[in-house]
Amino acid sequence: MTVLSPPRPAVIDRALRDARAWCAGHRIDDRPALVHAVRVAVIIGDHVPAPPREVIAAALLHDAPDLAPATVDVYQVLTAGYGPEVARIIAALQAEHSALDEPDPPICVDDQPVLLASTADKIVALTSLLRRARITGDVTGFFARRPVLCGLLPHFRAFQRAAHLRVPASMSAHLHAVLARLEQVTAAIGASGPR
């Protein structure tokens, strides 16, 4: 059983329905966008006993600002449908994603609902990257062609360390394990240079 197994609270049912609609036709990490959203929600439930419904709803809808039609005021829709807390969590996650394009992205770990969703999102996204790399048969080459991502690994490690005592130990360990594998794989890039 997962946090999304029936019977679900009505707000999570609604979020899953809306995520399905907004994710339709979109892909994240070479898979349907809904798969990513569902995995983020499930990871939260795997590590957090009785997670707040708002956090699960926000996890399911966290990519809505990128996926919803441009004609939709997505935060107005989210606030009307789910309340200000869900919209606030999603806005914070979007701000965090945008900050990754900056030279020195900030690390914020003082907002527990955002921290849980952000940690789960990183676990899912980085695990998906490792899966995609393995499928190519050239893991090192896969990451060598992604220097921006490799440059963000120290940021993700700093995030994991800062969040370590603020998220469940199993969640921190999960992110640590994914990062350790990425660090191991990308260490070879520095030694051999990009391909």
PDB file of C-alpha atoms in Angstrom:
ATOM      1  CA  MET A   1       0.000   0.000   0.000  1.00  0.00           C
ATOM      2  CA  THR A   2       1.088   3.533  -0.738  1.00  0.00           C
ATOM      3  CA  VAL A   3      -0.124   6.953   0.266  1.00  0.00           C
ATOM      4  CA  LEU A   4      -2.168   6.910  -2.966  1.00  0.00           C
ATOM      5  CA  SER A   5      -3.866   3.548  -2.368  1.00  0.00           C
ATOM      6  CA  PRO A   6      -7.662   3.742  -2.068  1.00  0.00           C
ATOM      7  CA  PRO A   7      -9.505   4.795  -0.104  1.00  0.00           C
ATOM      8  CA  ARG A   8      -7.882   8.212  -0.439  1.00  0.00           C
ATOM      9  CA  PRO A   9      -8.910  11.509   1.111  1.00  0.00           C
ATOM     10  CA  ALA A  10     -11.021  13.565  -1.299  1.00  0.00           C
ATOM     11  CA  VAL A  11      -8.328  16.234  -1.681  1.00  0.00           C
ATOM     12  CA  ILE A  12      -5.791  13.634  -2.816  1.00  0.00           C
ATOM     13  CA  ASP A  13      -8.314  12.091  -5.226  1.00  0.00           C
ATOM     14  CA  ARG A  14      -8.909  15.544  -6.693  1.00  0.00           C
ATOM     15  CA  ALA A  15      -5.172  16.277  -6.908  1.00  0.00           C
ATOM     16  CA  LEU A  16      -4.550  12.973  -8.685  1.00  0.00           C
ATOM     17  CA  ARG A  17      -7.349  13.744 -11.156  1.00  0.00           C
ATOM     18  CA  ASP A  18      -6.022  17.250 -11.818  1.00  0.00           C
ATOM     19  CA  ALA A  19      -2.430  15.994 -12.086  1.00  0.00           C
ATOM     20  CA  ARG A  20      -3.583  13.424 -14.645  1.00  0.00           C
ATOM     21  CA  ALA A  21      -5.253  16.172 -16.694  1.00  0.00           C
ATOM     22  CA  TRP A  22      -2.351  18.644 -16.512  1.00  0.00           C
ATOM     23  CA  CYS A  23       0.302  15.983 -17.109  1.00  0.00           C
ATOM     24  CA  ALA A  24      -1.444  14.534 -20.187  1.00  0.00           C
ATOM     25  CA  GLY A  25       0.849  14.680 -23.198  1.00  0.00           C
ATOM     26  CA  HIS A  26       3.883  15.828 -21.180  1.00  0.00           C
ATOM     27  CA  ARG A  27       7.012  13.883 -20.302  1.00  0.00           C
ATOM     28  CA  ILE A  28       9.506  14.235 -17.460  1.00  0.00           C
ATOM     29  CA  ASP A  29      12.678  12.124 -17.420  1.00  0.00           C
ATOM     30  CA  ASP A  30      11.572  10.282 -20.582  1.00  0.00           C
ATOM     31  CA  ARG A  31       8.380   9.039 -18.948  1.00  0.00           C
ATOM     32  CA  PRO A  32       4.832  10.380 -18.727  1.00  0.00           C
ATOM     33  CA  ALA A  33       4.836  13.402 -16.398  1.00  0.00           C
ATOM     34  CA  LEU A  34       2.184  11.774 -14.228  1.00  0.00           C
ATOM     35  CA  VAL A  35       4.630   8.962 -13.361  1.00  0.00           C
ATOM     36  CA  HIS A  36       7.030  11.535 -11.914  1.00  0.00           C
ATOM     37  CA  ALA A  37       4.287  13.257  -9.901  1.00  0.00           C
ATOM     38  CA  VAL A  38       2.979   9.975  -8.498  1.00  0.00           C
ATOM     39  CA  ARG A  39       6.472   8.813  -7.561  1.00  0.00           C
ATOM     40  CA  VAL A  40       7.180  12.023  -5.649  1.00  0.00           C
ATOM     41  CA  ALA A  41       3.951  11.591  -3.663  1.00  0.00           C
ATOM     42  CA  VAL A  42       4.670   7.906  -3.004  1.00  0.00           C
ATOM     43  CA  ILE A  43       8.240   8.627  -1.831  1.00  0.00           C
ATOM     44  CA  ILE A  44       6.865  11.083   0.725  1.00  0.00           C
ATOM     45  CA  GLY A  45       4.428   8.440   1.959  1.00  0.00           C
ATOM     46  CA  ASP A  46       7.183   5.815   2.079  1.00  0.00           C
ATOM     47  CA  HIS A  47       9.250   7.924   4.473  1.00  0.00           C
ATOM     48  CA  VAL A  48       6.774  10.119   6.372  1.00  0.00           C
ATOM     49  CA  PRO A  49       4.214   8.500   8.662  1.00  0.00           C
ATOM     50  CA  ALA A  50       0.785  10.066   8.069  1.00  0.00           C
ATOM     51  CA  PRO A  51       2.030  12.866   5.804  1.00  0.00           C
ATOM     52  CA  PRO A  52      -0.151  15.985   5.647  1.00  0.00           C
ATOM     53  CA  ARG A  53      -2.704  15.809   2.848  1.00  0.00           C
ATOM     54  CA  GLU A  54      -1.576  19.206   1.599  1.00  0.00           C
ATOM     55  CA  VAL A  55       1.969  17.918   1.083  1.00  0.00           C
ATOM     56  CA  ILE A  56       0.746  14.900  -0.920  1.00  0.00           C
ATOM     57  CA  ALA A  57      -1.574  17.088  -3.014  1.00  0.00           C
ATOM     58  CA  ALA A  58       1.276  19.543  -3.647  1.00  0.00           C
ATOM     59  CA  ALA A  59       3.585  16.674  -4.620  1.00  0.00           C
ATOM     60  CA  LEU A  60       1.061  15.444  -7.170  1.00  0.00           C
ATOM     61  CA  LEU A  61       0.608  18.953  -8.587  1.00  0.00           C
ATOM     62  CA  HIS A  62       4.129  20.362  -8.181  1.00  0.00           C
ATOM     63  CA  ASP A  63       4.815  20.556 -11.928  1.00  0.00           C
ATOM     64  CA  ALA A  64       1.437  22.147 -12.718  1.00  0.00           C
ATOM     65  CA  PRO A  65       2.943  25.638 -13.237  1.00  0.00           C
ATOM     66  CA  ASP A  66       5.131  24.191 -16.016  1.00  0.00           C
ATOM     67  CA  LEU A  67       2.438  21.962 -17.516  1.00  0.00           C
ATOM     68  CA  ALA A  68      -0.805  23.926 -17.283  1.00  0.00           C
ATOM     69  CA  PRO A  69      -1.883  25.915 -20.350  1.00  0.00           C
ATOM     70  CA  ALA A  70      -0.396  29.427 -20.460  1.00  0.00           C
ATOM     71  CA  THR A  71      -3.917  30.857 -20.411  1.00  0.00           C
ATOM     72  CA  VAL A  72      -4.535  29.435 -16.928  1.00  0.00           C
ATOM     73  CA  ASP A  73      -3.602  31.342 -13.772  1.00  0.00           C
ATOM     74  CA  VAL A  74      -2.365  28.158 -12.169  1.00  0.00           C
ATOM     75  CA  TYR A  75      -1.842  29.596  -8.686  1.00  0.00           C
ATOM     76  CA  GLN A  76      -5.357  31.004  -8.653  1.00  0.00           C
ATOM     77  CA  VAL A  77      -6.709  27.594  -9.711  1.00  0.00           C
ATOM     78  CA  LEU A  78      -4.572  25.830  -7.092  1.00  0.00           C
ATOM     79  CA  THR A  79      -5.587  28.218  -4.325  1.00  0.00           C
ATOM     80  CA  ALA A  80      -9.278  27.956  -5.218  1.00  0.00           C
ATOM     81  CA  GLY A  81      -9.165  24.169  -5.496  1.00  0.00           C
ATOM     82  CA  TYR A  82      -6.755  23.237  -2.737  1.00  0.00           C
ATOM     83  CA  GLY A  83      -6.288  26.225  -0.473  1.00  0.00           C
ATOM     84  CA  PRO A  84      -3.349  28.557   0.041  1.00  0.00           C
ATOM     85  CA  GLU A  85      -1.020  25.981   1.619  1.00  0.00           C
ATOM     86  CA  VAL A  86      -0.875  23.705  -1.451  1.00  0.00           C
ATOM     87  CA  ALA A  87      -0.347  26.709  -3.737  1.00  0.00           C
ATOM     88  CA  ARG A  88       2.358  28.027  -1.395  1.00  0.00           C
ATOM     89  CA  ILE A  89       4.268  24.722  -1.370  1.00  0.00           C
ATOM     90  CA  ILE A  90       4.129  24.494  -5.165  1.00  0.00           C
ATOM     91  CA  ALA A  91       5.268  28.115  -5.574  1.00  0.00           C
ATOM     92  CA  ALA A  92       8.218  27.440  -3.255  1.00  0.00           C
ATOM     93  CA  LEU A  93       9.189  24.331  -5.242  1.00  0.00           C
ATOM     94  CA  GLN A  94       8.987  26.315  -8.479  1.00  0.00           C
ATOM     95  CA  ALA A  95      11.198  29.033  -6.984  1.00  0.00           C
ATOM     96  CA  GLU A  96      13.691  26.364  -5.929  1.00  0.00           C
ATOM     97  CA  HIS A  97      13.716  24.857  -9.440  1.00  0.00           C
ATOM     98  CA  SER A  98      14.250  28.294 -11.012  1.00  0.00           C
ATOM     99  CA  ALA A  99      17.080  29.071  -8.592  1.00  0.00           C
ATOM    100  CA  LEU A 100      19.026  26.071  -9.914  1.00  0.00           C
ATOM    101  CA  ASP A 101      19.829  28.221 -12.951  1.00  0.00           C
ATOM    102  CA  GLU A 102      21.605  30.740 -10.710  1.00  0.00           C
ATOM    103  CA  PRO A 103      25.353  30.538  -9.957  1.00  0.00           C
ATOM    104  CA  ASP A 104      24.901  29.772  -6.247  1.00  0.00           C
ATOM    105  CA  PRO A 105      21.374  28.459  -5.574  1.00  0.00           C
ATOM    106  CA  PRO A 106      20.169  29.011  -2.001  1.00  0.00           C
ATOM    107  CA  ILE A 107      19.432  26.045   0.244  1.00  0.00           C
ATOM    108  CA  CYS A 108      16.275  26.443   2.297  1.00  0.00           C
ATOM    109  CA  VAL A 109      15.429  23.769   4.852  1.00  0.00           C
ATOM    110  CA  ASP A 110      13.306  25.677   7.360  1.00  0.00           C
ATOM    111  CA  ASP A 111       9.885  25.032   5.747  1.00  0.00           C
ATOM    112  CA  GLN A 112       8.968  21.423   6.577  1.00  0.00           C
ATOM    113  CA  PRO A 113       6.189  20.871   3.987  1.00  0.00           C
ATOM    114  CA  VAL A 114       8.366  22.289   1.194  1.00  0.00           C
ATOM    115  CA  LEU A 115      11.406  20.373   2.460  1.00  0.00           C
ATOM    116  CA  LEU A 116       9.577  17.035   2.353  1.00  0.00           C
ATOM    117  CA  ALA A 117       8.303  17.627  -1.182  1.00  0.00           C
ATOM    118  CA  SER A 118      11.660  18.960  -2.365  1.00  0.00           C
ATOM    119  CA  THR A 119      13.601  16.017  -0.939  1.00  0.00           C
ATOM    120  CA  ALA A 120      11.206  13.516  -2.513  1.00  0.00           C
ATOM    121  CA  ASP A 121      11.393  15.360  -5.853  1.00  0.00           C
ATOM    122  CA  LYS A 122      15.199  15.147  -5.800  1.00  0.00           C
ATOM    123  CA  ILE A 123      15.129  11.432  -4.937  1.00  0.00           C
ATOM    124  CA  VAL A 124      12.784  10.704  -7.841  1.00  0.00           C
ATOM    125  CA  ALA A 125      14.514  12.935 -10.398  1.00  0.00           C
ATOM    126  CA  LEU A 126      18.045  11.758  -9.586  1.00  0.00           C
ATOM    127  CA  THR A 127      16.996   8.103  -9.454  1.00  0.00           C
ATOM    128  CA  SER A 128      15.373   8.541 -12.869  1.00  0.00           C
ATOM    129  CA  LEU A 129      18.598  10.005 -14.239  1.00  0.00           C
ATOM    130  CA  LEU A 130      20.563   7.012 -12.994  1.00  0.00           C
ATOM    131  CA  ARG A 131      18.006   4.659 -14.583  1.00  0.00           C
ATOM    132  CA  ARG A 132      18.197   6.502 -17.900  1.00  0.00           C
ATOM    133  CA  ALA A 133      22.005   6.426 -17.761  1.00  0.00           C
ATOM    134  CA  ARG A 134      22.033   2.655 -17.171  1.00  0.00           C
ATOM    135  CA  ILE A 135      19.681   2.115 -20.124  1.00  0.00           C
ATOM    136  CA  THR A 136      22.165   3.814 -22.472  1.00  0.00           C
ATOM    137  CA  GLY A 137      24.864   1.314 -21.571  1.00  0.00           C
ATOM    138  CA  ASP A 138      27.335   4.187 -21.115  1.00  0.00           C
ATOM    139  CA  VAL A 139      26.656   5.646 -17.692  1.00  0.00           C
ATOM    140  CA  THR A 140      29.775   7.800 -17.576  1.00  0.00           C
ATOM    141  CA  GLY A 141      29.154   9.131 -21.085  1.00  0.00           C
ATOM    142  CA  PHE A 142      25.545   9.929 -20.204  1.00  0.00           C
ATOM    143  CA  PHE A 143      26.628  12.175 -17.351  1.00  0.00           C
ATOM    144  CA  ALA A 144      29.653  13.581 -19.210  1.00  0.00           C
ATOM    145  CA  ARG A 145      27.169  15.030 -21.708  1.00  0.00           C
ATOM    146  CA  ARG A 146      25.353  16.767 -18.828  1.00  0.00           C
ATOM    147  CA  PRO A 147      27.948  19.122 -17.298  1.00  0.00           C
ATOM    148  CA  VAL A 148      25.291  21.440 -15.827  1.00  0.00           C
ATOM    149  CA  LEU A 149      23.755  18.554 -13.906  1.00  0.00           C
ATOM    150  CA  CYS A 150      27.188  17.373 -12.749  1.00  0.00           C
ATOM    151  CA  GLY A 151      27.918  20.911 -11.592  1.00  0.00           C
ATOM    152  CA  LEU A 152      24.771  20.815  -9.437  1.00  0.00           C
ATOM    153  CA  LEU A 153      25.754  17.654  -7.565  1.00  0.00           C
ATOM    154  CA  PRO A 154      27.666  19.580  -4.840  1.00  0.00           C
ATOM    155  CA  HIS A 155      24.536  21.727  -4.341  1.00  0.00           C
ATOM    156  CA  PHE A 156      22.343  18.626  -4.002  1.00  0.00           C
ATOM    157  CA  ARG A 157      24.831  17.137  -1.528  1.00  0.00           C
ATOM    158  CA  ALA A 158      24.850  20.364   0.505  1.00  0.00           C
ATOM    159  CA  PHE A 159      21.032  20.271   0.470  1.00  0.00           C
ATOM    160  CA  GLN A 160      21.029  16.669   1.714  1.00  0.00           C
ATOM    161  CA  ARG A 161      23.416  17.534   4.543  1.00  0.00           C
ATOM    162  CA  ALA A 162      21.412  20.613   5.557  1.00  0.00           C
ATOM    163  CA  ALA A 163      18.150  18.643   5.473  1.00  0.00           C
ATOM    164  CA  HIS A 164      19.594  15.583   7.209  1.00  0.00           C
ATOM    165  CA  LEU A 165      18.137  16.216  10.673  1.00  0.00           C
ATOM    166  CA  ARG A 166      14.988  17.905   9.395  1.00  0.00           C
ATOM    167  CA  VAL A 167      13.545  15.025   7.351  1.00  0.00           C
ATOM    168  CA  PRO A 168      12.961  11.420   8.428  1.00  0.00           C
ATOM    169  CA  ALA A 169      16.238   9.491   8.685  1.00  0.00           C
ATOM    170  CA  SER A 170      15.125   7.003   6.008  1.00  0.00           C
ATOM    171  CA  MET A 171      14.399   9.845   3.567  1.00  0.00           C
ATOM    172  CA  SER A 172      17.787  11.443   4.181  1.00  0.00           C
ATOM    173  CA  ALA A 173      19.455   8.043   3.746  1.00  0.00           C
ATOM    174  CA  HIS A 174      17.571   7.482   0.479  1.00  0.00           C
ATOM    175  CA  LEU A 175      18.758  10.813  -0.958  1.00  0.00           C
ATOM    176  CA  HIS A 176      22.274  10.141   0.376  1.00  0.00           C
ATOM    177  CA  ALA A 177      22.396   6.761  -1.396  1.00  0.00           C
ATOM    178  CA  VAL A 178      21.284   8.227  -4.730  1.00  0.00           C
ATOM    179  CA  LEU A 179      23.805  11.057  -4.463  1.00  0.00           C
ATOM    180  CA  ALA A 180      26.601   8.662  -3.466  1.00  0.00           C
ATOM    181  CA  ARG A 181      25.957   6.619  -6.604  1.00  0.00           C
ATOM    182  CA  LEU A 182      25.918   9.762  -8.754  1.00  0.00           C
ATOM    183  CA  GLU A 183      29.126  11.013  -7.150  1.00  0.00           C
ATOM    184  CA  GLN A 184      30.774   7.641  -7.773  1.00  0.00           C
ATOM    185  CA  VAL A 185      29.718   7.603 -11.430  1.00  0.00           C
ATOM    186  CA  THR A 186      30.648  11.222 -12.134  1.00  0.00           C
ATOM    187  CA  ALA A 187      34.030  10.983 -10.373  1.00  0.00           C
ATOM    188  CA  ALA A 188      35.206   9.045 -13.420  1.00  0.00           C
ATOM    189  CA  ILE A 189      34.310  12.027 -15.615  1.00  0.00           C
ATOM    190  CA  GLY A 190      36.798  14.269 -13.852  1.00  0.00           C
ATOM    191  CA  ALA A 191      39.494  11.625 -14.185  1.00  0.00           C
ATOM    192  CA  SER A 192      38.925  10.882 -17.862  1.00  0.00           C
ATOM    193  CA  GLY A 193      37.520  14.210 -19.060  1.00  0.00           C
ATOM    194  CA  PRO A 194      34.303  14.626 -21.045  1.00  0.00           C
ATOM    195  CA  ARG A 195      33.657  12.325 -23.947  1.00  0.00           C
TER     196      ARG A 195
END
